[in-house]
Structures are given as C-alpha cells and as structure tokens.
Amino acid sequence: MKDFIKQQEEQLKSIITECGYEVNEVSLVVSSRKDLGQYQYNGAMSLAKAYHKNPNEIANEIINKMQEYKDYTNLNVAGPGFINISFTDEIITNYFNALQENKKVDIDIPSKKIVIDYGGPNVAKTLHVGHLRSANIGEAIKRLAKYMNYDVISDVHLGDWGRPLGLVILELKNIHPEWVYFDESFKGEYPDTCPITNEYLEKLYPIASNKAKEDEEYLNEARIITTKLQQKEKGYYDLWKQIVKISTDEIKRLYDILNISFDLWEGESDADQYVPEVIEYLKSKGLVQESNGALIMDVSNLEDNSPMPPLLLVKSNGSVSYETTDLATIWERMKKFNPEEIWYVVDNRQALHFEQVFRAAYKSGIVPNNVKLEFFGFGTMNGKDGKPFKTRDGGVMTLNTLINLVKEETLKNLNESIKGEEREEISTIIGTGTLKYADLLPYRATDYIFDIEKFSDLNGKTGVYLLYSTLRMKSLLEKAKANNIKIDKISIINNDSDRSIYLKLLEETSVLYKSLNNKSLNEIAEYLYQLTNTYNSFYSSTRVITEENTDLRESWLVLTEIVYETNKTLLEILGIYLPNKI
Ligand code: ARG
C-alpha cells in the first residue's frame, strides 16, 4: 500500500491545485516543534514568488481548503507562511490498521539490475578491520537495495591473483622444497589436499613480505612465481588452488559469524581469462601505449586539475596489474549480467584506483555511458589516538581478534543464567551485532573511533541496547498471547506518549529512501535508535498488560507489534542477527 506521507503529499498537492496554484512536487517536512504541528509545508513562500502574492495569504488560502477535509487538526500558519499540519488520530490509526494487513509499503522507484562488489578479502592474508568495513557496509547496502526491489548480484571479488600469492608460494617452496608442486619433472596427479592450515598460511605472508622488502633477489623470485602462476603453470597453479580453498574456508567461517553472504565467490583470478581479450580490444581502439616495457593507457582528460597517472595494464615483467584485473572483471560482468550499475564498497584510499579503472572503462566503450560505475568509499576505523585501530602492542587488528574483543565485552554484561554453549552462541551474536551497529552508525565515508565501552553500553546508542529492547517487545507480545489477549486492531491513541511512536513510524519510508540514496546506513541506524527510544519512554511509563480499558490495551499491543516488526526488518537490513534471549 502507498506510504502515508506520500498519500498526504499527493492530497495536499491536489488541494493546492484546487486553490489555483500549480506545483510540481509537494513535500511534507517533519516538524521539530511538535507543539506547533507534526509536519510542515514550506512551499507557500515559493508560490508567493511565482504568483507575486503575499505568502501568508497563500498559506491561509491553502489552510482554508484543507479544513474541508476531515484529516487534519490544529492547522496553523507560522512566520511568513509556514503551514503547520497535524493529522487526526483517526487517519493515523486507519493507516496503521490497513498496513498491518498489507505488511509492506509500496516501493515506488523502478527496479534496477546491480552488481555489488564488496568484501574483497585476500587469500592467504589475514582479514583486518578494513575488511570488516567493506563486508559489513556492503552487505547492508545489498540488503537495503534488495528490500527496495532492486535486482542485486553480490560478488566477493577475492584478492587471489596478485604478488601476495607469489610471495606465499615462494616461502612454501623454501620451507618445503620436496613438495611435488615444486618438482618440475612431476607427471602424476597432484594431491587434492595440502597439509597446511590457514593459520600457518597467514603467518607466512608477513614473513615473506618482509623478506621481499630487504632482499631484491627474493622479491624477484616472487615476481617470477607470480607471473608463472598467472600463466597457470602446473605445480604452482595446483598448489595455489589448495591455498585458495584453505583460505576461503576461513573467510566463509568469519562471514558466517557476521551474517554476510555472497551470490558469487569470484576472484581476481576469474577475470584473468578475459585479460587478453581486453588488451586486444584496447589495442584495437588505439588506446594502448608502451612505456619501458610495460603497457599503459592514458586516462587523463583536459579538465583534470591534478595530474592523472596513466593506467598500468601489463607490467614490464608480464604480470597483470590490479587495475587490469578490475577492468577485465567489469568486462566479464557486462558480458554475463549486463547490469545497469556496478557498485564498489571499498576503502576511500582506493578512490584513485577506481577513478582510473572507471575512466578506462568508459573511454574504451567497455561500459556504455548509460551504465553507472559507482565507488562508495568508506572511512577508517581509528583507535582512540586517532590513528588506524591497532592491537594493544601496535600490531594489525585482525578481524578475528576484533570479534573476540567485542564478544568478551558482551560476556561481562551477559545474564549469568545463560550458560555453556548457549552462552558462547549468544555472546557471539550480541558481540557481532554490537560491532556491526557501531560500524554502520557513522556516515559511510567518515572515519570513526573504535570505543568498545561506548559501543557496548546497555543504555547507549548501541547494538546491544537495540537487541535488548527489541527482545523486550517480543516478550511482551508473547506474554499477551499466552494470556489469550487479542492483538488485532488499533482503536485508540491515548496521548503524546503513544502518539509520538506512531509519528516516528511514519518517518520510516523516507529514511529508507535517504539511506539508499546515500548508500550509507547511518540514517537507518539512527532511526532505529530513535524509534526504539521513543517506544521505550512509552513502555517505561505504561503498564500495558494490566491496562483495564481493553481497547486501549489492544491498541498498545498492536503498536508494540508494529514497532517490533519494524525493528526486526531494519535489523535484518543492517545484517544484525536477533538472538533468542539476552
Ligand atoms: N582485495 C582488495 C583489498 O584488500 C579489495 C578489493 C576491492 N574490490 C575490487 N574490485 N578491487 O584491498
């Protein structure tokens, strides 16, 4: 069914037309002065300009016409011509009763086909806090877009094809030279398991990477292996497959804990098969130049204020760059899915990389101008010192450590009666919910400070507060059901304490649109808190179950049900699990 505010805006538009004025769009604004009105219409001023009239006069004409409808109370004009509008309890209750039957407000934007690229974990490397942000924000954007009826394909885009793999393989070769993978004369079948753990792999990468920084020869060897791997040379390629498998298992385990999932588990390596075609195509368009043995493409344009470096297509040693893999991935996505937009949820620090790749895609015609390539960058999670969040001893904060940290903090406040396996399970759900909420609360592109005490405050703007409150609504509803109390219809709004909850609920649709527009979940996270808070102030001063007026009691219970359902839906969009108990 149509959103209440949308209905009201349309009605007001026809009222204004009836008054003899032409308007394109009428928008109602939530009023910050609830004593004057619930909503405001501020269009009288621009009408006054267009019609050379006094805004106050126009506002009064509109109000007079509005009086003929039975939907408003307390209409008044403030200042030069602001119209304050309040809705009658009757139309509000009618709307929510109808909504209870229809369940969802209509989404009135056209559906679009989107590929969304987020997560971006790297094989054989430990996931860190930056990967949390990409996965968490990306997952929520995907869920929101789906909720808004977009046709969305999510792709994790594994980092599985670059130098880090060459380094890890080299390190393995040095430690285990006897492995068949390194025996050039080996002719048989390679084993289908490899006797190493993910933990071991993650230890190897930093060792190899440090060696490469100090030892030119070692670095060269790693480069050669990377190139051989990219040429799918047997042995290396077979070992690589094992590494990818071991690593992906661990990545999936972490994503599962975080309620994050993907339609596609493609990696940089999957785009590799398209690289020759892409290079050929670019050459045919005359866009490729040679520079010191490397192939590059100029992506600068005349309007650039600062120099735009050329895009490196193929390095002088023959290996393929990160840019080319992304370009080939776009090529693949266009061919396979023909999306209307491709979204990237990646660290702000990769903005230039995507600028180059996008320019190359448009300039070459790989992507036509009507397809949108969009980079949705995110800020850094910092420590209290304002620098990227580190462990206590200054090391990289891994995702695993981070999850354990929030879990431990959660355990401190967790009810003692929850024990054993359940305690473990619930603390994981609440801990990750707390972490995810804190990470979605600031605007996507801004940096924020990780503050575990603040994030886990039971009475603060936190995930745990929301989960706790939502479960309390659930148990109130269960109690009513256990007592066979009917929860069917709203018939009474008692006073401002419950009325303000209805008014908050009316804001939901516009919040969803705003969030989708900004590709940031901060609006939804904030709204969820406000709605919950409004409900909690009502709840703390109201004895619902024991209310003697049964109509009022039923109205309150339906209201509780609506808030509960709204919270559940929004938590689900944020990708936050609701535990069974706290
Ligand atoms: N693996 C990359 C990293 O850790 C992120 C990948 C982002 N997505 C992309 N299509 N380049 O930095």
PDB file of N, CA, C and O and ligand atoms in Angstrom, residues 117-122 128 131 156-159 268 322 326 329 333 344-346 350 353-354, ligand 1:
ATOM      1  N   ASP A 117      30.055  -5.125  -5.496  1.00  0.00           N
ATOM      2  CA  ASP A 117      31.366  -5.710  -5.226  1.00  0.00           C
ATOM      3  C   ASP A 117      31.792  -5.223  -3.846  1.00  0.00           C
ATOM      4  O   ASP A 117      31.977  -4.028  -3.632  1.00  0.00           O
ATOM      5  N   TYR A 118      31.866  -6.126  -2.902  1.00  0.00           N
ATOM      6  CA  TYR A 118      32.317  -5.744  -1.557  1.00  0.00           C
ATOM      7  C   TYR A 118      32.962  -6.942  -0.895  1.00  0.00           C
ATOM      8  O   TYR A 118      32.965  -8.034  -1.455  1.00  0.00           O
ATOM      9  N   GLY A 119      33.507  -6.738   0.292  1.00  0.00           N
ATOM     10  CA  GLY A 119      34.222  -7.833   0.968  1.00  0.00           C
ATOM     11  C   GLY A 119      35.694  -7.750   0.607  1.00  0.00           C
ATOM     12  O   GLY A 119      36.509  -7.302   1.404  1.00  0.00           O
ATOM     13  N   GLY A 120      36.002  -8.160  -0.607  1.00  0.00           N
ATOM     14  CA  GLY A 120      37.376  -8.065  -1.121  1.00  0.00           C
ATOM     15  C   GLY A 120      38.458  -8.629  -0.215  1.00  0.00           C
ATOM     16  O   GLY A 120      39.527  -8.025  -0.090  1.00  0.00           O
ATOM     17  N   PRO A 121      38.220  -9.795   0.414  1.00  0.00           N
ATOM     18  CA  PRO A 121      39.280 -10.350   1.263  1.00  0.00           C
ATOM     19  C   PRO A 121      40.406 -10.897   0.376  1.00  0.00           C
ATOM     20  O   PRO A 121      40.186 -11.156  -0.804  1.00  0.00           O
ATOM     21  N   ASN A 122      41.583 -11.020   0.961  1.00  0.00           N
ATOM     22  CA  ASN A 122      42.717 -11.505   0.182  1.00  0.00           C
ATOM     23  C   ASN A 122      43.121 -12.891   0.645  1.00  0.00           C
ATOM     24  O   ASN A 122      43.307 -13.120   1.841  1.00  0.00           O
ATOM     25  N   HIS A 128      41.508  -8.000   8.145  1.00  0.00           N
ATOM     26  CA  HIS A 128      41.681  -6.969   9.171  1.00  0.00           C
ATOM     27  C   HIS A 128      40.444  -6.078   9.244  1.00  0.00           C
ATOM     28  O   HIS A 128      39.439  -6.331   8.570  1.00  0.00           O
ATOM     29  N   HIS A 131      38.603  -4.891   6.170  1.00  0.00           N
ATOM     30  CA  HIS A 131      37.757  -5.891   5.520  1.00  0.00           C
ATOM     31  C   HIS A 131      36.420  -6.007   6.222  1.00  0.00           C
ATOM     32  O   HIS A 131      35.416  -6.326   5.608  1.00  0.00           O
ATOM     33  N   VAL A 156      32.062 -11.259  -4.065  1.00  0.00           N
ATOM     34  CA  VAL A 156      33.062 -11.014  -3.023  1.00  0.00           C
ATOM     35  C   VAL A 156      34.386 -10.490  -3.586  1.00  0.00           C
ATOM     36  O   VAL A 156      35.170  -9.861  -2.894  1.00  0.00           O
ATOM     37  N   HIS A 157      34.631 -10.760  -4.847  1.00  0.00           N
ATOM     38  CA  HIS A 157      35.865 -10.343  -5.512  1.00  0.00           C
ATOM     39  C   HIS A 157      37.121 -10.601  -4.676  1.00  0.00           C
ATOM     40  O   HIS A 157      37.825  -9.685  -4.229  1.00  0.00           O
ATOM     41  N   LEU A 158      37.400 -11.881  -4.505  1.00  0.00           N
ATOM     42  CA  LEU A 158      38.585 -12.320  -3.763  1.00  0.00           C
ATOM     43  C   LEU A 158      39.877 -11.767  -4.361  1.00  0.00           C
ATOM     44  O   LEU A 158      40.041 -11.795  -5.582  1.00  0.00           O
ATOM     45  N   GLY A 159      40.765 -11.326  -3.493  1.00  0.00           N
ATOM     46  CA  GLY A 159      42.104 -10.959  -3.949  1.00  0.00           C
ATOM     47  C   GLY A 159      42.929 -12.239  -3.987  1.00  0.00           C
ATOM     48  O   GLY A 159      43.478 -12.653  -2.977  1.00  0.00           O
ATOM     49  N   GLU A 268      39.850 -12.308  -8.408  1.00  0.00           N
ATOM     50  CA  GLU A 268      40.629 -11.655  -9.467  1.00  0.00           C
ATOM     51  C   GLU A 268      41.037 -12.691 -10.510  1.00  0.00           C
ATOM     52  O   GLU A 268      41.076 -12.399 -11.703  1.00  0.00           O
ATOM     53  N   TYR A 322      46.573  -4.800 -10.821  1.00  0.00           N
ATOM     54  CA  TYR A 322      45.291  -4.735 -10.103  1.00  0.00           C
ATOM     55  C   TYR A 322      44.247  -3.992 -10.950  1.00  0.00           C
ATOM     56  O   TYR A 322      43.078  -4.375 -10.999  1.00  0.00           O
ATOM     57  N   ASP A 326      40.656  -5.457 -12.505  1.00  0.00           N
ATOM     58  CA  ASP A 326      39.356  -4.814 -12.289  1.00  0.00           C
ATOM     59  C   ASP A 326      38.675  -4.476 -13.614  1.00  0.00           C
ATOM     60  O   ASP A 326      37.459  -4.614 -13.729  1.00  0.00           O
ATOM     61  N   THR A 329      37.346  -7.604 -14.974  1.00  0.00           N
ATOM     62  CA  THR A 329      36.170  -8.030 -14.203  1.00  0.00           C
ATOM     63  C   THR A 329      34.936  -7.268 -14.683  1.00  0.00           C
ATOM     64  O   THR A 329      33.848  -7.829 -14.797  1.00  0.00           O
ATOM     65  N   ARG A 333      31.589  -8.837 -16.150  1.00  0.00           N
ATOM     66  CA  ARG A 333      30.268  -8.545 -15.571  1.00  0.00           C
ATOM     67  C   ARG A 333      29.308  -7.987 -16.621  1.00  0.00           C
ATOM     68  O   ARG A 333      28.117  -8.298 -16.619  1.00  0.00           O
ATOM     69  N   TYR A 344      30.866  -0.410  -5.981  1.00  0.00           N
ATOM     70  CA  TYR A 344      32.046  -0.903  -5.262  1.00  0.00           C
ATOM     71  C   TYR A 344      32.060  -0.316  -3.863  1.00  0.00           C
ATOM     72  O   TYR A 344      32.021   0.908  -3.709  1.00  0.00           O
ATOM     73  N   VAL A 345      32.095  -1.174  -2.867  1.00  0.00           N
ATOM     74  CA  VAL A 345      32.201  -0.688  -1.488  1.00  0.00           C
ATOM     75  C   VAL A 345      33.612  -0.999  -1.015  1.00  0.00           C
ATOM     76  O   VAL A 345      33.921  -2.114  -0.603  1.00  0.00           O
ATOM     77  N   VAL A 346      34.468  -0.015  -1.151  1.00  0.00           N
ATOM     78  CA  VAL A 346      35.897  -0.215  -0.914  1.00  0.00           C
ATOM     79  C   VAL A 346      36.433   0.995  -0.135  1.00  0.00           C
ATOM     80  O   VAL A 346      35.851   2.072  -0.161  1.00  0.00           O
ATOM     81  N   GLN A 350      41.255   3.791  -1.936  1.00  0.00           N
ATOM     82  CA  GLN A 350      41.382   3.242  -3.291  1.00  0.00           C
ATOM     83  C   GLN A 350      40.614   4.080  -4.318  1.00  0.00           C
ATOM     84  O   GLN A 350      40.378   3.629  -5.443  1.00  0.00           O
ATOM     85  N   HIS A 353      42.403   4.568  -7.689  1.00  0.00           N
ATOM     86  CA  HIS A 353      42.408   3.314  -8.468  1.00  0.00           C
ATOM     87  C   HIS A 353      41.100   3.177  -9.242  1.00  0.00           C
ATOM     88  O   HIS A 353      41.102   2.910 -10.448  1.00  0.00           O
ATOM     89  N   PHE A 354      39.984   3.391  -8.557  1.00  0.00           N
ATOM     90  CA  PHE A 354      38.696   3.214  -9.232  1.00  0.00           C
ATOM     91  C   PHE A 354      38.427   4.322 -10.243  1.00  0.00           C
ATOM     92  O   PHE A 354      37.833   4.078 -11.284  1.00  0.00           O
TER      93      PHE A 354
HETATM   94  N1  ARG B   1      41.291  -7.095  -2.180  1.00  0.00           N
HETATM   95  C1  ARG B   1      41.312  -5.658  -2.145  1.00  0.00           C
HETATM   96  C2  ARG B   1      41.994  -5.166  -0.860  1.00  0.00           C
HETATM   97  O1  ARG B   1      42.067  -5.858   0.124  1.00  0.00           O
HETATM   98  C3  ARG B   1      39.945  -5.050  -2.222  1.00  0.00           C
HETATM   99  C4  ARG B   1      39.162  -5.389  -3.457  1.00  0.00           C
HETATM  100  C5  ARG B   1      38.139  -4.368  -3.801  1.00  0.00           C
HETATM  101  N2  ARG B   1      37.372  -4.658  -4.973  1.00  0.00           N
HETATM  102  C6  ARG B   1      37.817  -4.514  -6.229  1.00  0.00           C
HETATM  103  N3  ARG B   1      37.038  -4.833  -7.222  1.00  0.00           N
HETATM  104  N4  ARG B   1      39.017  -4.050  -6.474  1.00  0.00           N
HETATM  105  O2  ARG B   1      42.461  -4.043  -0.864  1.00  0.00           O
END
